[in-house]
Structure formats: structure tokens, C-alpha cells
């Protein structure tokens, strides 16, 4: 597939539009117009707006800035903190708008689209499993001393993060992310 | 204002419809049709769908089952646990659909409606402040020993709850709520 094909342009444009406005508020017409492609070309590439949105969430998950934290000198706990920090920086860069597209799409569509529910389940599940792996490494290194199950803790930390991002969109300031760091890294994961 | 006025019926119907489908996916036409009132009557009572939705979130907040836990024999910590339990039971009763309407509306509209952002901010803020008051009472009674600031802890616990409800909609089972109880009541608030 050539770069910048019509298909790529539609996916890239839809990623921005869905993140900015949500699924229901964004029409195929809006997306094709913003992408500068004929509306008729849309259905050559996607069965439906839902089909496109599922692909967009998979792309958003795979390309998350979270995955860019690869400094090998960081300890597991330092890496986890840096990963949440970089996601928080994205939020600040967006002026506390948009939040997490995985959470947004889950909130809006989990009850109405089985393919989207499955994609969001996979995105959140993979993310939580990655956190759990890091927590296991941190515990093996003696960086954390909590006796909580790492899988459970990973899921809980991700839930707390998604809730903090939601509140960030609402209060439009750093407080929810600051609260998250204080409680997760200052309390839950501090050495006992 | 008489009971069951056209206005009341619209608000009551809209509460169910917005909770079930979200804001953008639910039209004024859908609401008036479900309410069995003439579409033309809508604008006699509300300036806009947004205006109605803000009122609906205020009503949802004021009438939350959370406020029904008033057993005076409960200790502060027992009351807090019972309040989250009753909210979890509502979720199970809905078959893990819908989630929290405050969170849903915040996620969908915080970037697009200043009146809704303000209502969700007030709803979450009041709820977190109530949790903080209960935590202060629990600490005064020696039920919890955490050294975390009760206001910060109250906000964090509510964020974790909103994140758990989001994930419940996605995985359609008890795990997120069980994780919340295990971490909040089994770890964060356990006596040290």
C-alpha cells in the first residue's frame, strides 16, 4: 500500500476528528471533507463509520506516546512514571481537551457497537497487562513492596488514570493528573 | 408546578434516553417521541437540547442512589463502602450498560459545552467533597490510618470509580468494581 493513499489520509484525518468531537458528532461527510477526498471514495475503503472508528482506535493504541519511553537506563518504576508523565504531557499540550480516545470511544460506544467494545477491551487489556509486567519487574528489583496482585494493581491504576483524564477534561487543569501521581507513586507504589 | 407536567415528563424521559445512548446520538425528536409529547412543546420548556441535558445531569446527581444510604448504625467507613456498593448494584442491574451519566456527559461534552462542563465539574466536585468528609470522619474514629490528604484521596477514589465504571461498560462483568473494592478498601483505606 503506498504511503498517503486515500485510505491512509482518511484514517489519519478520522483519528483527529473522532478524538476532537467523538463518534456520533462526527459524520462521514465531516471526515471526507476534512481529508479532502471525495465522499464517494469512503465506502471503497471502509464498510462503515464504525469500521473506520475501530481501526482508528487500534492505530491510536499502537502509536501511543506511552510506547516511546524506551530509555534503557530507567528502572521499571522510573519507566512507568515516565510513561504516565508523557501521556500527561500530551494532555497538557492539548489544553486538557480530548482526553484518552480509548476511554472516550468506550464510554460512547461500548453499549452500541460490539466491534468497538471488543477493540476497547483489547486496548485497555493490553495496556493494563503491560503495566502489570512493569510492576512485576519493579517488585523483583525491590522498588515496590505492595502485596497487591500486579494484574489487579495494573488494572486499577489504569482505571484511576482514565478517571483522572476524564476529570482533566472537566476541570481543565493539572489537578487530576497531580492527584494520580501523588496517590499512585506517592502512596500505592511507595516502599512500605 | 404540577406533578407530571409536560416539562417533568420530558426531563424524566431525557434522563433515560441520554443515559442509554449519549447526548449526540439522542435527538429532541427521539426524546419528545419517547415522552409522548408534541415536538413543538419542547421549546416552550427548554432553550435547547443542551439546556435540557444540563438539567438532567443535575437531577441525576441529586437523586443518585448514593444518597439513599442513611443507616445511622454504620460507621463512616462502612457507610462509604455501602454507598459504592449500592452504585455498583445499579450497574449490575443495568447489565453493565450505561455507566455513570456524569462521567458519560463529561467525556462527551466537556470540550463542547461550557454549561455542561460546569455542571459536571459541580457534580464531581460535590461528590468528591462528600467522600472527603466521610474520610475525615473515618480518620477521626481511627477507622483508617492513611496519611494522605482526605480531599486529594476523595478526588482520587472518585476518579478510580469513574474509570472502573468505564471499564465495566467495556468488559461487561464485575471485575472492575471488584478491583476497585479490593484496592480502595483492601489497600488504600486499610489500617496500617
Coordinates of C-alpha atoms in Angstrom, one line a residue:
Chain A
X1 CA 0.0 0.0 0.0
X2 CA 1.6 3.4 -1.0
X3 CA 2.1 6.0 1.7
X4 CA -0.5 8.7 1.9
X5 CA -3.0 6.7 0.0
X6 CA -6.6 7.9 0.2
X7 CA -7.2 5.2 2.8
X8 CA -4.3 6.4 5.0
X9 CA -5.5 10.0 4.7
X10 CA -9.0 9.1 5.8
X11 CA -7.7 7.1 8.8
X12 CA -5.3 9.9 9.8
X13 CA -8.0 12.6 9.5
X14 CA -10.6 10.5 11.3
X15 CA -8.2 10.0 14.2
X16 CA -8.1 13.7 14.8
X17 CA -11.8 14.3 14.2
X18 CA -13.1 11.4 16.4
X19 CA -10.7 12.5 19.1
X20 CA -11.8 16.1 19.0
X21 CA -15.6 15.6 18.7
X22 CA -16.5 12.0 19.5
X23 CA -18.1 9.4 17.2
X24 CA -21.7 10.4 16.9
X25 CA -20.9 14.1 16.5
X26 CA -18.6 13.4 13.5
X27 CA -20.1 12.3 10.2
X28 CA -18.5 10.6 7.2
X29 CA -19.1 13.8 5.4
X30 CA -17.1 15.8 8.0
X31 CA -14.2 13.3 7.7
X32 CA -14.0 13.2 3.9
X33 CA -14.3 16.9 3.7
X34 CA -11.5 17.4 6.3
X35 CA -9.4 14.8 4.5
X36 CA -10.0 16.5 1.1
X37 CA -11.2 13.3 -0.5
X38 CA -14.5 12.6 -2.4
X39 CA -17.2 11.3 -0.1
X40 CA -17.9 8.5 -2.5
X41 CA -14.4 7.2 -2.0
X42 CA -15.1 6.5 1.6
X43 CA -17.0 3.3 1.0
X44 CA -14.4 1.9 -1.3
X45 CA -12.2 1.6 1.8
X46 CA -14.5 1.1 4.8
X47 CA -17.7 -0.7 5.3
X48 CA -19.0 2.0 7.7
X49 CA -18.0 4.8 10.0
X50 CA -18.0 2.2 12.8
X51 CA -15.5 0.1 10.8
X52 CA -13.2 3.1 10.4
X53 CA -13.5 4.1 14.1
X54 CA -12.4 0.6 15.3
X55 CA -9.3 0.8 13.0
X56 CA -8.6 4.3 14.3
X57 CA -8.7 3.2 18.0
X58 CA -6.3 0.3 17.1
X59 CA -4.0 2.8 15.4
X60 CA -4.2 5.2 18.4
X61 CA -3.4 2.4 20.8
X62 CA -0.4 1.1 18.7
X63 CA 1.1 4.6 18.2
X64 CA 0.5 5.9 21.8
X65 CA 3.4 8.1 23.1
X66 CA 3.5 5.6 26.0
X67 CA 5.5 3.3 23.8
X68 CA 8.1 5.9 23.0
X69 CA 9.6 5.7 26.6
X70 CA 12.4 3.2 25.9
X71 CA 15.4 4.7 27.8
X72 CA 17.2 1.5 28.9
X73 CA 18.8 3.3 31.9
X74 CA 15.4 3.7 33.6
X75 CA 14.4 1.3 36.4
X76 CA 11.0 -0.4 35.9
X77 CA 9.3 2.1 38.3
X78 CA 11.0 5.1 36.7
X79 CA 9.9 3.9 33.3
X80 CA 6.2 3.5 34.5
X81 CA 6.3 7.0 35.9
X82 CA 7.9 8.4 32.7
X83 CA 5.2 6.7 30.7
X84 CA 2.3 8.3 32.6
X85 CA 4.2 11.6 32.6
X86 CA 4.5 11.6 28.8
X87 CA 0.8 10.8 28.5
X88 CA 0.0 13.7 30.9
X89 CA 2.2 16.0 28.8
X90 CA 0.1 15.1 25.7
X91 CA -3.0 16.1 27.7
X92 CA -1.5 19.5 28.7
X93 CA -0.4 20.0 25.1
X94 CA -4.0 19.6 24.1
X95 CA -5.1 22.2 26.6
X96 CA -6.8 19.5 28.7
X97 CA -9.1 18.7 25.8
X98 CA -9.8 15.3 24.1
X99 CA -8.7 13.0 26.9
X100 CA -8.0 9.4 26.0
X101 CA -9.6 8.3 22.8
X102 CA -9.8 4.7 24.0
X103 CA -11.8 5.8 27.1
X104 CA -13.9 8.2 25.0
X105 CA -14.9 5.6 22.5
X106 CA -15.5 3.0 25.2
X107 CA -17.8 5.4 27.1
X108 CA -19.7 6.4 24.0
X109 CA -19.9 3.1 22.1
X110 CA -19.4 0.1 24.4
X111 CA -23.1 -0.4 24.7
X112 CA -23.8 0.2 21.0
X113 CA -21.0 -1.4 18.9
X114 CA -19.8 -4.9 19.6
X115 CA -16.7 -4.4 17.4
X116 CA -15.8 -1.2 19.2
X117 CA -16.4 -2.8 22.6
X118 CA -14.0 -5.6 21.6
X119 CA -11.3 -3.1 20.4
X120 CA -11.5 -1.0 23.5
X121 CA -11.4 -4.2 25.7
X122 CA -8.3 -5.3 23.8
X123 CA -6.7 -1.8 24.1
X124 CA -7.3 -1.4 27.8
X125 CA -6.5 -5.1 28.5
X126 CA -3.1 -4.9 26.7
X127 CA -2.3 -1.6 28.4
X128 CA -3.1 -2.9 31.9
X129 CA -1.1 -6.1 31.2
X130 CA 1.9 -4.0 30.2
X131 CA 1.6 -2.1 33.5
X132 CA 1.4 -5.3 35.4
X133 CA 4.6 -6.6 33.7
X134 CA 6.4 -3.5 34.7
X135 CA 5.1 -3.8 38.3
X136 CA 6.3 -7.4 38.5
X137 CA 9.8 -6.2 37.3
X138 CA 9.7 -3.4 39.9
X139 CA 8.8 -5.8 42.6
X140 CA 11.6 -8.2 41.6
X141 CA 14.0 -5.3 41.8
X142 CA 12.7 -4.4 45.3
X143 CA 11.4 -1.0 44.0
X144 CA 7.9 -1.5 45.4
X145 CA 6.7 -3.5 48.4
X146 CA 2.9 -3.7 47.9
X147 CA 1.5 -7.2 48.4
X148 CA -1.3 -6.5 45.9
X149 CA -1.6 -8.8 42.8
X150 CA 0.2 -7.0 40.0
X151 CA -2.5 -7.8 37.5
X152 CA -5.2 -6.3 39.7
X153 CA -3.0 -3.3 40.6
X154 CA -2.3 -2.7 36.9
X155 CA -6.0 -2.7 36.0
X156 CA -6.8 -0.4 39.0
X157 CA -4.0 2.0 38.1
X158 CA -5.3 2.2 34.5
X159 CA -8.8 2.8 35.7
X160 CA -7.6 5.6 38.0
X161 CA -5.7 7.1 35.1
X162 CA -8.8 7.0 32.8
X163 CA -10.9 8.6 35.5
X164 CA -8.2 11.3 36.0
X165 CA -8.2 12.1 32.3
X166 CA -12.0 12.4 32.3
X167 CA -11.8 14.9 35.2
X168 CA -9.0 16.8 33.5
X169 CA -11.3 17.4 30.6
X170 CA -13.8 18.8 33.0
X171 CA -11.7 20.9 35.3
X172 CA -9.1 21.9 32.6
X173 CA -6.1 21.9 34.9
X174 CA -3.3 19.7 36.3
X175 CA -5.1 18.7 39.5
X176 CA -6.4 15.3 38.4
X177 CA -3.0 14.2 37.0
X178 CA -1.2 15.6 40.0
X179 CA -3.6 13.6 42.3
X180 CA -2.9 10.5 40.3
X181 CA 0.9 10.8 40.7
X182 CA 0.6 11.6 44.4
X183 CA -1.6 8.6 45.1
X184 CA -0.2 6.0 42.8
X185 CA 3.5 6.8 43.0
X186 CA 3.4 8.5 46.5
X187 CA 1.2 6.0 48.2
X188 CA 0.2 2.8 46.4
X189 CA 3.7 2.1 45.0
X190 CA 5.9 3.6 47.7
X191 CA 8.1 1.2 49.6
X192 CA 6.5 0.3 52.8
Chain B
X1 CA -45.5 23.3 39.1
X2 CA -48.0 20.4 38.9
X3 CA -46.5 16.9 39.1
X4 CA -46.2 15.1 35.7
X5 CA -46.3 18.3 33.8
X6 CA -45.1 18.1 30.2
X7 CA -41.8 19.6 31.4
X8 CA -41.4 16.9 34.1
X9 CA -42.2 14.1 31.6
X10 CA -39.6 15.5 29.2
X11 CA -36.9 15.7 31.9
X12 CA -37.6 12.2 33.1
X13 CA -37.7 10.7 29.6
X14 CA -34.5 12.5 28.6
X15 CA -32.7 11.1 31.7
X16 CA -33.3 7.6 30.5
X17 CA -32.5 8.4 26.8
X18 CA -29.3 10.4 27.4
X19 CA -28.1 7.7 29.8
X20 CA -28.8 4.9 27.3
X21 CA -27.5 6.5 24.1
X22 CA -25.4 9.6 25.0
X23 CA -26.1 13.2 24.0
X24 CA -25.2 13.4 20.3
X25 CA -26.9 10.2 19.4
X26 CA -30.2 11.3 21.0
X27 CA -32.3 13.9 19.2
X28 CA -35.0 16.2 20.5
X29 CA -37.3 14.3 18.2
X30 CA -36.3 11.0 19.9
X31 CA -37.0 12.5 23.4
X32 CA -40.4 14.0 22.6
X33 CA -41.5 10.9 20.8
X34 CA -40.5 8.7 23.7
X35 CA -42.1 11.1 26.1
X36 CA -45.3 11.1 24.1
X37 CA -45.4 14.9 23.9
X38 CA -45.6 17.1 20.7
X39 CA -42.2 18.1 19.4
X40 CA -43.3 21.7 19.3
X41 CA -43.8 21.7 23.1
X42 CA -40.1 21.1 23.7
X43 CA -39.0 24.7 23.1
X44 CA -41.8 26.0 25.3
X45 CA -39.8 24.5 28.2
X46 CA -36.2 24.3 27.1
X47 CA -33.9 26.7 25.1
X48 CA -32.0 23.7 23.6
X49 CA -31.2 20.0 24.0
X50 CA -28.0 21.2 25.8
X51 CA -30.1 23.2 28.3
X52 CA -32.2 20.1 29.0
X53 CA -29.1 17.8 29.3
X54 CA -27.6 20.1 31.9
X55 CA -30.8 20.0 34.0
X56 CA -30.9 16.2 33.6
X57 CA -27.3 15.8 34.9
X58 CA -28.2 18.0 37.9
X59 CA -31.3 15.8 38.6
X60 CA -29.3 12.6 38.2
X61 CA -26.7 13.9 40.7
X62 CA -29.3 15.0 43.2
X63 CA -31.3 11.7 43.0
X64 CA -28.3 9.3 43.0
X65 CA -28.8 6.1 45.0
X66 CA -25.6 7.1 46.8
X67 CA -27.7 9.5 48.9
X68 CA -30.1 6.7 50.0
X69 CA -27.5 5.1 52.3
X70 CA -28.6 6.7 55.6
X71 CA -28.4 3.9 58.1
X72 CA -27.2 5.7 61.3
X73 CA -25.7 2.5 62.7
X74 CA -23.0 2.4 60.0
X75 CA -19.5 3.7 60.8
X76 CA -18.1 6.3 58.3
X77 CA -16.0 3.7 56.5
X78 CA -18.9 1.2 56.4
X79 CA -21.2 3.9 55.0
X80 CA -18.7 4.8 52.3
X81 CA -18.4 1.1 51.3
X82 CA -22.2 0.7 51.3
X83 CA -22.5 3.8 49.1
X84 CA -20.1 2.5 46.5
X85 CA -21.8 -1.0 46.8
X86 CA -25.2 0.4 46.0
X87 CA -23.8 2.3 43.0
X88 CA -22.2 -1.0 41.9
X89 CA -25.5 -2.8 42.3
X90 CA -27.2 -0.2 40.0
X91 CA -24.6 -1.0 37.4
X92 CA -25.1 -4.8 37.7
X93 CA -28.9 -4.1 37.5
X94 CA -28.3 -2.3 34.2
X95 CA -26.4 -5.3 32.8
X96 CA -23.1 -3.3 32.9
X97 CA -24.5 -0.8 30.4
X98 CA -24.9 3.0 30.7
X99 CA -22.2 3.6 33.4
X100 CA -22.3 6.9 35.2
X101 CA -24.2 9.6 33.4
X102 CA -22.0 12.3 35.0
X103 CA -18.9 10.7 33.5
X104 CA -20.5 10.0 30.2
X105 CA -21.6 13.6 29.7
X106 CA -18.3 14.9 30.9
X107 CA -16.4 12.6 28.4
X108 CA -18.7 13.6 25.5
X109 CA -19.4 17.3 26.2
X110 CA -16.7 18.8 28.4
X111 CA -14.9 20.2 25.4
X112 CA -18.0 21.3 23.5
X113 CA -20.5 22.8 26.1
X114 CA -19.4 25.2 28.8
X115 CA -22.7 24.9 30.7
X116 CA -22.3 21.1 30.7
X117 CA -18.6 21.3 31.7
X118 CA -19.7 23.5 34.7
X119 CA -22.5 21.1 35.7
X120 CA -20.2 18.0 35.5
X121 CA -17.5 19.9 37.4
X122 CA -20.0 20.7 40.2
X123 CA -21.4 17.2 40.3
X124 CA -18.0 15.5 40.5
X125 CA -16.7 18.2 42.9
X126 CA -19.6 17.8 45.3
X127 CA -19.4 14.1 45.2
X128 CA -15.6 14.1 45.9
X129 CA -16.1 16.6 48.7
X130 CA -18.7 14.3 50.3
X131 CA -16.2 11.4 50.1
X132 CA -13.5 13.6 51.7
X133 CA -15.9 14.5 54.6
X134 CA -16.6 10.8 55.2
X135 CA -12.8 10.0 55.1
X136 CA -12.2 12.7 57.7
X137 CA -14.8 11.2 60.0
X138 CA -13.3 7.7 59.4
X139 CA -9.9 9.0 60.4
X140 CA -11.2 10.8 63.4
X141 CA -12.8 7.5 64.5
X142 CA -9.5 5.6 63.9
X143 CA -11.0 3.5 61.1
X144 CA -8.3 4.4 58.6
X145 CA -4.7 5.3 59.1
X146 CA -3.6 6.7 55.7
X147 CA -1.6 9.9 55.9
X148 CA -3.0 11.1 52.6
X149 CA -4.9 14.4 52.4
X150 CA -8.6 13.5 52.6
X151 CA -9.6 15.9 49.8
X152 CA -6.9 14.5 47.5
X153 CA -7.8 11.0 48.4
X154 CA -11.6 11.7 47.9
X155 CA -10.9 13.0 44.4
X156 CA -8.6 10.1 43.5
X157 CA -11.1 7.5 44.8
X158 CA -13.8 9.1 42.7
X159 CA -11.6 9.1 39.6
X160 CA -10.8 5.4 40.2
X161 CA -14.5 4.7 40.4
X162 CA -15.3 6.6 37.2
X163 CA -12.6 4.6 35.5
X164 CA -13.9 1.3 36.9
X165 CA -17.4 2.1 35.6
X166 CA -16.0 2.9 32.2
X167 CA -14.2 -0.4 32.1
X168 CA -17.3 -2.2 33.4
X169 CA -19.2 -1.0 30.3
X170 CA -16.4 -2.5 28.2
X171 CA -15.8 -5.8 29.8
X172 CA -19.5 -6.3 31.0
X173 CA -18.6 -8.1 34.2
X174 CA -17.9 -7.4 37.9
X175 CA -14.1 -7.4 37.6
X176 CA -13.6 -3.6 37.5
X177 CA -15.8 -3.0 40.5
X178 CA -14.2 -5.9 42.4
X179 CA -10.8 -4.4 41.6
X180 CA -12.0 -1.0 42.9
X181 CA -13.2 -2.5 46.3
X182 CA -10.0 -4.7 46.6
X183 CA -7.7 -1.7 46.1
X184 CA -9.6 1.1 47.8
X185 CA -11.0 -0.7 50.8
X186 CA -8.4 -3.6 51.0
X187 CA -5.3 -1.5 50.4
X188 CA -5.6 2.3 50.4
X189 CA -8.0 2.6 53.3
X190 CA -6.9 -0.4 55.4
X191 CA -5.5 0.3 58.8
X192 CA -1.7 0.3 58.5

